[in-house]
mmCIF file of C-alpha atoms in Angstrom:
data_model
loop_
_atom_site.group_PDB
_atom_site.id
_atom_site.type_symbol
_atom_site.label_atom_id
_atom_site.label_comp_id
_atom_site.label_asym_id
_atom_site.label_seq_id
_atom_site.Cartn_x
_atom_site.Cartn_y
_atom_site.Cartn_z
ATOM 1 C CA MET A 1 0.004 0.011 -0.079
ATOM 2 C CA THR A 2 2.830 2.350 1.159
ATOM 3 C CA GLU A 3 4.912 2.085 -2.232
ATOM 4 C CA THR A 4 1.586 2.784 -4.540
ATOM 5 C CA LEU A 5 0.889 6.258 -2.760
ATOM 6 C CA PRO A 6 2.773 9.462 -4.540
ATOM 7 C CA VAL A 7 5.589 10.975 -2.408
ATOM 8 C CA LEU A 8 4.911 14.730 -1.196
ATOM 9 C CA LEU A 9 7.736 16.597 0.200
ATOM 10 C CA ILE A 10 7.139 18.252 3.273
ATOM 11 C CA SER A 11 9.210 20.841 5.067
ATOM 12 C CA GLY A 12 7.818 19.806 8.370
ATOM 13 C CA GLY A 13 7.277 22.484 11.704
ATOM 14 C CA PRO A 14 4.525 22.879 13.994
ATOM 15 C CA THR A 15 2.712 25.242 11.069
ATOM 16 C CA THR A 16 1.755 22.080 9.106
ATOM 17 C CA ARG A 17 1.427 19.613 12.107
ATOM 18 C CA ALA A 18 -2.509 19.168 11.845
ATOM 19 C CA LEU A 19 -2.092 18.567 8.051
ATOM 20 C CA TRP A 20 0.326 15.726 8.595
ATOM 21 C CA GLU A 21 -1.878 12.748 9.460
ATOM 22 C CA PRO A 22 -4.753 13.448 6.706
ATOM 23 C CA LEU A 23 -2.024 13.998 3.983
ATOM 24 C CA SER A 24 -0.420 10.469 4.991
ATOM 25 C CA LYS A 25 -3.355 8.758 3.729
ATOM 26 C CA LYS A 26 -2.986 9.988 0.428
ATOM 27 C CA TYR A 27 0.815 10.519 0.170
ATOM 28 C CA ARG A 28 4.254 9.104 1.430
ATOM 29 C CA LEU A 29 5.564 12.353 3.428
ATOM 30 C CA ALA A 30 9.256 13.007 2.826
ATOM 31 C CA PHE A 31 10.073 15.395 5.666
ATOM 32 C CA ALA A 32 12.677 17.751 5.231
ATOM 33 C CA ALA A 33 13.195 18.512 8.667
ATOM 34 C CA PRO A 34 14.517 15.557 10.703
ATOM 35 C CA ASP A 35 12.863 16.335 14.028
ATOM 36 C CA SER A 36 9.481 16.595 12.109
ATOM 37 C CA ALA A 37 10.122 12.979 10.728
ATOM 38 C CA ARG A 38 10.893 11.764 13.833
ATOM 39 C CA VAL A 39 7.866 13.595 15.588
ATOM 40 C CA ALA A 40 5.621 12.157 13.033
ATOM 41 C CA VAL A 41 6.551 8.446 13.670
ATOM 42 C CA GLU A 42 6.559 8.837 17.340
ATOM 43 C CA SER A 43 2.872 10.133 16.916
ATOM 44 C CA GLY A 44 1.806 7.222 15.045
ATOM 45 C CA ILE A 45 1.515 8.745 11.560
ATOM 46 C CA GLU A 46 2.410 6.051 8.853
ATOM 47 C CA ASN A 47 3.762 6.664 5.204
ATOM 48 C CA VAL A 48 6.772 8.617 6.590
ATOM 49 C CA MET A 49 10.329 9.309 5.136
ATOM 50 C CA ASN A 50 13.191 11.388 6.162
ATOM 51 C CA LEU A 51 14.880 13.476 3.395
ATOM 52 C CA ALA A 52 18.223 12.775 5.067
ATOM 53 C CA GLN A 53 18.089 9.152 4.368
ATOM 54 C CA PHE A 54 18.913 9.840 0.751
ATOM 55 C CA ALA A 55 21.954 12.023 1.685
ATOM 56 C CA ASP A 56 24.158 8.772 1.486
ATOM 57 C CA ALA A 57 28.312 8.669 1.447
ATOM 58 C CA ASP A 58 28.521 9.966 -2.359
ATOM 59 C CA VAL A 59 26.266 12.856 -1.194
ATOM 60 C CA GLN A 60 28.274 13.791 1.772
ATOM 61 C CA GLU A 61 31.415 13.737 -0.672
ATOM 62 C CA LEU A 62 29.962 15.810 -3.031
ATOM 63 C CA ALA A 63 28.659 18.336 -0.552
ATOM 64 C CA SER A 64 32.198 18.565 1.098
ATOM 65 C CA ASN A 65 33.971 19.066 -2.323
ATOM 66 C CA GLU A 66 31.860 21.748 -3.708
ATOM 67 C CA ALA A 67 30.972 23.870 -0.640
ATOM 68 C CA THR A 68 34.967 23.941 -0.199
ATOM 69 C CA CYS A 69 35.251 25.299 -3.855
ATOM 70 C CA LEU A 70 32.656 27.829 -3.306
ATOM 71 C CA ALA A 71 34.088 29.184 -0.256
ATOM 72 C CA ALA A 72 37.113 29.253 -2.166
ATOM 73 C CA ASN A 73 35.656 31.679 -4.677
ATOM 74 C CA VAL A 74 34.450 33.842 -1.732
ATOM 75 C CA VAL A 75 37.798 33.994 0.030
ATOM 76 C CA ASN A 76 39.124 35.140 -3.703
ATOM 77 C CA ASN A 77 36.411 37.656 -3.901
ATOM 78 C CA MET A 78 36.448 39.462 -0.503
ATOM 79 C CA PRO A 79 37.066 43.081 -1.767
ATOM 80 C CA GLU A 80 34.095 43.111 -4.181
ATOM 81 C CA ILE A 81 31.922 41.131 -1.187
ATOM 82 C CA ARG A 82 33.175 43.811 1.231
ATOM 83 C CA ALA A 83 32.042 46.573 -0.855
ATOM 84 C CA GLN A 84 28.529 45.061 -1.746
ATOM 85 C CA PHE A 85 28.003 44.602 2.080
ATOM 86 C CA GLN A 86 29.072 48.419 2.788
ATOM 87 C CA ASP A 87 26.966 49.577 -0.309
ATOM 88 C CA THR A 88 23.470 47.351 0.819
ATOM 89 C CA PRO A 89 21.230 49.618 2.516
ATOM 90 C CA GLY A 90 20.366 48.228 6.249
ATOM 91 C CA VAL A 91 23.501 45.959 6.401
ATOM 92 C CA GLY A 92 26.870 47.965 6.265
ATOM 93 C CA ASP A 93 25.386 49.604 9.628
ATOM 94 C CA VAL A 94 25.091 46.225 11.440
ATOM 95 C CA LYS A 95 28.119 45.510 13.379
ATOM 96 C CA GLU A 96 27.577 41.873 13.668
ATOM 97 C CA LEU A 97 27.466 41.517 9.624
ATOM 98 C CA SER A 98 30.222 44.022 8.639
ATOM 99 C CA ALA A 99 32.624 44.508 11.217
ATOM 100 C CA GLU A 100 35.473 42.078 10.480
ATOM 101 C CA LEU A 101 33.734 40.691 7.644
ATOM 102 C CA ASP A 102 36.852 38.662 6.399
ATOM 103 C CA ARG A 103 37.237 36.488 9.716
ATOM 104 C CA TRP A 104 33.735 35.004 9.416
ATOM 105 C CA PHE A 105 32.065 34.954 5.851
ATOM 106 C CA ALA A 106 33.636 32.530 4.161
ATOM 107 C CA GLY A 107 33.204 29.970 6.975
ATOM 108 C CA TYR A 108 29.459 31.000 7.322
ATOM 109 C CA VAL A 109 29.025 30.301 3.632
ATOM 110 C CA HIS A 110 31.172 27.351 3.400
ATOM 111 C CA HIS A 111 28.671 26.095 6.449
ATOM 112 C CA HIS A 112 25.632 26.923 4.674
ATOM 113 C CA LEU A 113 26.638 26.014 1.231
ATOM 114 C CA ARG A 114 27.530 22.310 2.480
ATOM 115 C CA GLU A 115 23.958 22.277 4.061
ATOM 116 C CA GLU A 116 22.591 23.594 0.792
ATOM 117 C CA VAL A 117 24.645 21.041 -1.607
ATOM 118 C CA THR A 118 23.417 18.149 0.650
ATOM 119 C CA ARG A 119 19.801 19.031 0.513
ATOM 120 C CA LEU A 120 19.876 19.418 -2.954
ATOM 121 C CA ALA A 121 21.535 16.175 -4.041
ATOM 122 C CA ALA A 122 19.427 14.581 -1.514
ATOM 123 C CA LEU A 123 16.471 15.930 -3.435
ATOM 124 C CA GLU A 124 17.914 14.581 -6.456
ATOM 125 C CA ASN A 125 18.286 11.275 -5.125
ATOM 126 C CA LEU A 126 14.359 11.266 -3.836
ATOM 127 C CA VAL A 127 13.400 12.182 -7.505
ATOM 128 C CA LYS A 128 15.321 9.534 -8.835
ATOM 129 C CA GLN A 129 13.774 6.947 -6.444
ATOM 130 C CA HIS A 130 10.358 7.960 -5.667
ATOM 131 C CA SER A 131 9.342 10.750 -8.471
ATOM 132 C CA PRO A 132 7.766 13.222 -5.727
ATOM 133 C CA VAL A 133 4.627 14.972 -6.779
ATOM 134 C CA GLY A 134 5.076 18.270 -5.278
ATOM 135 C CA ALA A 135 6.256 20.233 -2.192
ATOM 136 C CA LEU A 136 4.723 21.962 0.605
ATOM 137 C CA VAL A 137 6.570 24.438 2.886
ATOM 138 C CA HIS A 138 5.587 26.194 5.902
ATOM 139 C CA GLU A 139 7.956 29.377 5.034
ATOM 140 C CA ASP A 140 9.670 30.763 1.886
ATOM 141 C CA VAL A 141 12.142 32.921 3.416
ATOM 142 C CA THR A 142 15.201 30.705 4.699
ATOM 143 C CA PRO A 143 17.899 29.056 2.181
ATOM 144 C CA SER A 144 16.386 25.579 2.952
ATOM 145 C CA ALA A 145 12.869 26.349 2.465
ATOM 146 C CA ARG A 146 13.751 28.301 -0.928
ATOM 147 C CA SER A 147 16.024 25.749 -2.009
ATOM 148 C CA ILE A 148 13.276 23.327 -2.001
ATOM 149 C CA VAL A 149 10.846 25.669 -3.654
ATOM 150 C CA GLY A 150 13.115 26.516 -6.369
ATOM 151 C CA PHE A 151 14.309 22.640 -6.997
ATOM 152 C CA PHE A 152 10.702 21.647 -7.340
ATOM 153 C CA ARG A 153 9.682 24.505 -9.552
ATOM 154 C CA ALA A 154 12.603 23.934 -11.983
ATOM 155 C CA ARG A 155 11.377 20.675 -12.383
ATOM 156 C CA GLY A 156 7.789 21.769 -13.264
ATOM 157 C CA LEU A 157 6.192 20.347 -10.030
ATOM 158 C CA PRO A 158 3.872 22.623 -7.804
ATOM 159 C CA THR A 159 4.868 24.097 -4.597
ATOM 160 C CA VAL A 160 2.576 25.264 -1.867
ATOM 161 C CA HIS A 161 3.335 27.766 0.936
ATOM 162 C CA VAL A 162 1.489 27.710 3.936
ATOM 163 C CA PRO A 163 2.565 30.668 5.906
ATOM 164 C CA HIS A 164 3.925 30.068 9.354
ATOM 165 C CA ALA A 165 2.813 33.429 10.781
ATOM 166 C CA PRO A 166 0.563 36.279 10.351
ATOM 167 C CA CYS A 167 1.807 39.041 7.985
ATOM 168 C CA HIS A 168 2.705 41.671 10.406
ATOM 169 C CA LEU A 169 5.420 43.599 8.157
ATOM 170 C CA LEU A 170 3.730 46.736 7.574
ATOM 171 C CA ASP A 171 3.157 48.413 4.196
ATOM 172 C CA ASP A 172 5.631 51.334 4.856
ATOM 173 C CA ALA A 173 8.290 49.146 6.984
ATOM 174 C CA GLY A 174 10.405 48.924 3.467
ATOM 175 C CA PRO A 175 11.938 46.341 1.666
ATOM 176 C CA ASP A 176 12.284 43.007 3.095
ATOM 177 C CA ILE A 177 12.393 39.289 2.368
ATOM 178 C CA HIS A 178 9.481 38.250 4.232
ATOM 179 C CA ARG A 179 7.405 40.136 1.531
ATOM 180 C CA GLU A 180 8.358 37.670 -1.097
ATOM 181 C CA SER A 181 7.368 34.260 -1.718
ATOM 182 C CA ARG A 182 8.586 31.985 -4.297
ATOM 183 C CA ALA A 183 6.178 29.148 -4.103
ATOM 184 C CA GLU A 184 3.029 28.784 -6.790
ATOM 185 C CA PHE A 185 0.442 28.597 -4.278
ATOM 186 C CA ILE A 186 -0.319 30.103 -1.060
ATOM 187 C CA ALA A 187 -2.848 28.675 1.587
ATOM 188 C CA ALA A 188 -3.641 31.694 3.423
ATOM 189 C CA SER A 189 -5.337 31.878 7.103
ATOM 190 C CA GLY A 190 -7.707 34.526 6.133
ATOM 191 C CA GLU A 191 -8.950 37.540 4.296
ATOM 192 C CA TYR A 192 -5.922 39.527 6.271
ATOM 193 C CA MET A 193 -3.274 37.362 4.981
ATOM 194 C CA ALA A 194 -4.670 36.878 1.430
ATOM 195 C CA ASP A 195 -4.928 40.800 1.032
ATOM 196 C CA TRP A 196 -1.262 41.262 2.430
ATOM 197 C CA TYR A 197 0.163 38.802 -0.231
ATOM 198 C CA ARG A 198 -1.936 40.374 -2.924
ATOM 199 C CA ARG A 199 -0.190 43.692 -1.964
ATOM 200 C CA GLN A 200 3.012 42.066 -2.072
ATOM 201 C CA ASP A 201 2.264 41.606 -5.866
ATOM 202 C CA PHE A 202 2.502 37.830 -5.287
ATOM 203 C CA ARG A 203 1.683 36.266 -8.614
ATOM 204 C CA GLY A 204 0.581 32.647 -7.947
ATOM 205 C CA LEU A 205 -2.896 31.590 -6.694
ATOM 206 C CA ILE A 206 -3.629 32.339 -3.127
ATOM 207 C CA GLU A 207 -6.373 30.183 -1.425
ATOM 208 C CA ILE A 208 -8.192 30.970 2.055
ATOM 209 C CA THR A 209 -7.875 27.726 3.717
ATOM 210 C CA GLY A 210 -7.714 28.511 7.473
ATOM 211 C CA ALA A 211 -4.922 28.325 10.143
ATOM 212 C CA PRO A 212 -4.135 24.430 10.520
ATOM 213 C CA GLN A 213 -2.098 24.896 13.894
ATOM 214 C CA TRP A 214 -5.012 26.627 15.029
ATOM 215 C CA ASP A 215 -7.717 24.584 14.028
ATOM 216 C CA GLU A 216 -6.087 21.625 15.894
ATOM 217 C CA LEU A 217 -6.885 23.252 19.034
ATOM 218 C CA TYR A 218 -10.554 22.048 18.546
ATOM 219 C CA ASN A 219 -9.278 18.496 19.189
ATOM 220 C CA GLN A 220 -6.913 19.284 21.677
ATOM 221 C CA TYR A 221 -7.832 19.204 25.591
ATOM 222 C CA ILE A 222 -6.659 23.014 27.010
ATOM 223 C CA PRO A 223 -6.775 23.154 30.798
ATOM 224 C CA ASP A 224 -8.097 26.386 32.390
ATOM 225 C CA LYS A 225 -6.027 28.692 34.687
ATOM 226 C CA ALA A 226 -6.564 26.906 37.567
ATOM 227 C CA GLU A 227 -5.727 23.333 36.181
ATOM 228 C CA ALA A 228 -2.634 24.744 34.761
ATOM 229 C CA ARG A 229 -1.318 26.585 37.904
ATOM 230 C CA LEU A 230 -1.618 23.209 39.962
ATOM 231 C CA ALA A 231 0.259 21.649 37.347
ATOM 232 C CA LEU A 232 3.132 23.839 37.630
ATOM 233 C CA ALA A 233 3.121 23.989 41.168
ATOM 234 C CA ILE A 234 2.116 27.556 41.322
ATOM 235 C CA GLN A 235 -0.279 29.042 43.940
ATOM 236 C CA ASN A 236 -1.353 32.798 44.484
ATOM 237 C CA GLU A 237 1.598 34.578 42.736
ATOM 238 C CA ARG A 238 1.389 36.534 39.949
ATOM 239 C CA VAL A 239 2.683 34.899 36.721
ATOM 240 C CA ILE A 240 4.516 36.599 33.540
ATOM 241 C CA ALA A 241 5.499 34.422 30.528
ATOM 242 C CA TYR A 242 8.427 35.635 28.462
ATOM 243 C CA GLY A 243 8.395 34.295 25.207
ATOM 244 C CA THR A 244 12.289 34.420 23.478
ATOM 245 C CA THR A 245 13.238 34.666 19.864
ATOM 246 C CA TRP A 246 16.317 33.847 17.814
ATOM 247 C CA SER A 247 18.679 35.763 15.857
ATOM 248 C CA GLN A 248 18.126 35.798 11.924
ATOM 249 C CA THR A 249 20.246 37.199 9.397
ATOM 250 C CA THR A 250 16.791 37.775 7.503
ATOM 251 C CA ALA A 251 16.266 40.091 10.027
ATOM 252 C CA LEU A 252 18.628 42.853 9.158
ATOM 253 C CA ARG A 253 17.200 45.832 10.776
ATOM 254 C CA SER A 254 17.238 44.084 14.426
ATOM 255 C CA ARG A 255 20.158 44.546 16.641
ATOM 256 C CA PHE A 256 20.358 41.258 17.166
ATOM 257 C CA VAL A 257 21.744 39.605 20.621
ATOM 258 C CA ASP A 258 22.011 43.201 22.080
ATOM 259 C CA GLU A 259 18.133 43.659 21.193
ATOM 260 C CA GLU A 260 17.410 40.076 22.639
ATOM 261 C CA ASN A 261 19.626 40.629 25.917
ATOM 262 C CA GLU A 262 17.705 44.243 26.519
ATOM 263 C CA ALA A 263 14.232 42.773 25.973
ATOM 264 C CA LEU A 264 15.087 39.438 28.747
ATOM 265 C CA GLN A 265 16.432 42.382 31.266
ATOM 266 C CA ALA A 266 13.282 44.100 30.695
ATOM 267 C CA ALA A 267 11.159 41.191 31.388
ATOM 268 C CA LEU A 268 13.271 40.053 34.581
ATOM 269 C CA LYS A 269 12.876 43.552 35.858
ATOM 270 C CA LEU A 270 8.969 43.533 35.318
ATOM 271 C CA ALA A 271 8.699 40.077 37.146
ATOM 272 C CA GLN A 272 11.062 41.630 39.961
ATOM 273 C CA GLU A 273 8.514 44.723 40.463
ATOM 274 C CA TRP A 274 5.345 42.526 40.337
ATOM 275 C CA LYS A 275 7.061 39.827 42.747
ATOM 276 C CA ALA A 276 6.010 37.487 39.972
ATOM 277 C CA VAL A 277 6.949 33.928 38.860
ATOM 278 C CA LEU A 278 8.611 34.067 35.247
ATOM 279 C CA LEU A 279 7.973 31.502 33.182
ATOM 280 C CA VAL A 280 10.580 31.648 30.153
ATOM 281 C CA THR A 281 9.360 29.938 27.156
ATOM 282 C CA MET A 282 11.931 29.295 24.343
ATOM 283 C CA HIS A 283 11.503 29.868 20.549
ATOM 284 C CA PRO A 284 11.581 26.361 18.811
ATOM 285 C CA SER A 285 14.289 27.295 16.355
ATOM 286 C CA GLU A 286 16.678 28.458 19.322
ATOM 287 C CA ALA A 287 19.949 27.011 20.018
ATOM 288 C CA PRO A 288 19.194 24.251 23.173
ATOM 289 C CA ALA A 289 22.184 25.661 25.121
ATOM 290 C CA ASN A 290 20.314 28.883 25.660
ATOM 291 C CA GLN A 291 18.221 26.950 28.112
ATOM 292 C CA GLU A 292 20.909 27.299 30.788
ATOM 293 C CA VAL A 293 21.479 31.011 29.860
ATOM 294 C CA TYR A 294 17.915 31.913 30.728
ATOM 295 C CA ALA A 295 18.037 29.530 33.827
ATOM 296 C CA GLN A 296 20.933 31.694 35.066
ATOM 297 C CA ALA A 297 19.161 34.912 34.456
ATOM 298 C CA LEU A 298 16.342 33.653 36.679
ATOM 299 C CA ARG A 299 19.032 32.489 39.402
ATOM 300 C CA ASP A 300 20.596 36.070 39.326
ATOM 301 C CA ALA A 301 17.519 38.151 39.108
ATOM 302 C CA GLY A 302 16.405 35.992 42.402
ATOM 303 C CA LEU A 303 13.338 35.074 40.551
ATOM 304 C CA PRO A 304 11.167 31.861 40.651
ATOM 305 C CA GLY A 305 10.373 30.381 37.563
ATOM 306 C CA LEU A 306 11.426 27.744 35.045
ATOM 307 C CA VAL A 307 12.592 27.762 31.516
ATOM 308 C CA THR A 308 10.845 25.537 28.771
ATOM 309 C CA ARG A 309 10.609 24.994 25.063
ATOM 310 C CA HIS A 310 7.484 22.561 25.447
ATOM 311 C CA HIS A 311 3.908 22.692 26.809
ATOM 312 C CA PHE A 312 3.443 26.407 25.266
ATOM 313 C CA HIS A 313 -0.328 26.500 26.051
ATOM 314 C CA LEU A 314 -0.220 25.321 29.484
ATOM 315 C CA ILE A 315 2.058 27.996 30.038
ATOM 316 C CA LEU A 316 -0.133 30.685 28.678
ATOM 317 C CA ARG A 317 -3.009 29.609 30.509
ATOM 318 C CA ALA A 318 -1.122 29.964 33.829
ATOM 319 C CA ALA A 319 0.071 33.393 32.817
ATOM 320 C CA ASP A 320 -1.491 36.800 33.728
ATOM 321 C CA LEU A 321 0.732 38.167 30.889
ATOM 322 C CA TYR A 322 2.714 37.044 28.055
ATOM 323 C CA VAL A 323 5.771 39.071 26.869
ATOM 324 C CA LYS A 324 7.334 38.766 23.740
ATOM 325 C CA LEU A 325 9.989 40.506 21.433
ATOM 326 C CA GLY A 326 8.434 41.563 18.365
ATOM 327 C CA PRO A 327 4.935 40.914 16.943
ATOM 328 C CA SER A 328 4.322 36.837 17.076
ATOM 329 C CA ASN A 329 1.960 33.756 16.993
ATOM 330 C CA GLY A 330 2.526 33.584 20.263
ATOM 331 C CA CYS A 331 0.412 36.982 20.620
ATOM 332 C CA ILE A 332 -2.320 35.516 19.003
ATOM 333 C CA GLU A 333 -2.181 32.138 20.553
ATOM 334 C CA ALA A 334 -2.135 33.916 24.095
ATOM 335 C CA ALA A 335 -5.295 35.773 23.135
ATOM 336 C CA LEU A 336 -6.908 32.190 22.181
ATOM 337 C CA MET A 337 -6.192 31.370 25.513
ATOM 338 C CA GLY A 338 -7.335 34.492 27.271
ATOM 339 C CA THR A 339 -4.259 35.744 28.311
ATOM 340 C CA PRO A 340 -3.281 39.453 27.689
ATOM 341 C CA SER A 341 0.038 40.129 25.813
ATOM 342 C CA VAL A 342 2.616 42.649 24.908
ATOM 343 C CA TYR A 343 5.434 42.807 22.263
ATOM 344 C CA ILE A 344 8.578 44.715 22.242
ATOM 345 C CA GLN A 345 8.796 46.595 18.979
ATOM 346 C CA THR A 346 11.575 45.579 16.614
ATOM 347 C CA GLU A 347 12.595 46.345 12.812
ATOM 348 C CA GLY A 348 9.520 47.848 11.696
ATOM 349 C CA PHE A 349 7.404 44.832 12.343
ATOM 350 C CA ASP A 350 4.025 45.680 14.140
ATOM 351 C CA TYR A 351 0.380 44.591 13.689
ATOM 352 C CA ALA A 352 -1.526 46.423 11.846
ATOM 353 C CA ASN A 353 -4.374 46.856 14.817
ATOM 354 C CA GLU A 354 -3.915 48.347 18.071
ATOM 355 C CA LEU A 355 -3.875 45.252 19.800
ATOM 356 C CA PRO A 356 -2.036 43.826 21.410
ATOM 357 C CA PHE A 357 0.002 46.435 23.330
ATOM 358 C CA ARG A 358 3.376 47.208 21.986
ATOM 359 C CA CYS A 359 6.260 49.301 23.648
ATOM 360 C CA ASP A 360 9.977 49.834 23.790
ATOM 361 C CA VAL A 361 12.134 48.094 26.820
ATOM 362 C CA GLU A 362 11.820 50.990 28.785
ATOM 363 C CA GLY A 363 8.044 51.252 28.213
ATOM 364 C CA LEU A 364 7.445 47.665 29.326
#
């Protein structure tokens, strides 16, 4: 039965999680994200493959050689690359990107090019062995997602983008990579998202399909506030949940780690003033090592609390307030859980309406 099903490449991620089981009834799902493939198997979903299984020894050797040759080209052309950086609006002034460029850029390129060559060669093997019928991605910004979309489009195969977030880049915020989508189809969560992509001059087909990750809440048990606090051993204290973020080079207007540290310190200060428990929820894409960084920050501030990247809805139910750096899906999920939220503004990203409350670190 499995072998007769057509193969669909799927990027993974929580945005499409609700689609995995129904899609697996009609397709064999080849996950680009190994963690998502593992979660799918552990959840009892059948007809699952991992794209990594197609990265054999020949692919690894090819990736190593190609990435080294391409990085050598970067080293040989550093004067021109340095000039390009300095002349690019919004990049030349970013210290982490432009200062000492010669010391880090070639290594950065080598790391990512090896990943990209590995992925593309694995996709070639997937096509040779299983002839996939299309690809579904949860974002169309990172090199991994764009290489998947480009690979499938170059072969005339359909590509579908299920956006992983509401579109909160305002129209007057300036040029941004998040305004683009190269997939043929966008599955929009609602009219607002559909209109936003139309205003960005998206040329493909937009269909309003709902938001899978939130539609799935209808099928989940969500505890009330009292039960959530009982599970976390919280009694009568005030509770603040703080959602971390992660530095992205797709976000060139941010101040990166400095901005993240300032937001964390503002949340710690607010918790001290409230005499509150602080629950730190880590971003799914954040480095695991940061868990100890946040735990130490809680200890240094003398605050009760915890750090986790799981049980997000339990945390939101228990909280009196959710604080986030930048507008986020978390603010919408907080609203669904009945918890007020506030986000610290960054980079020209904001929701188009007046809620939730937004401020700078001093305003928090």
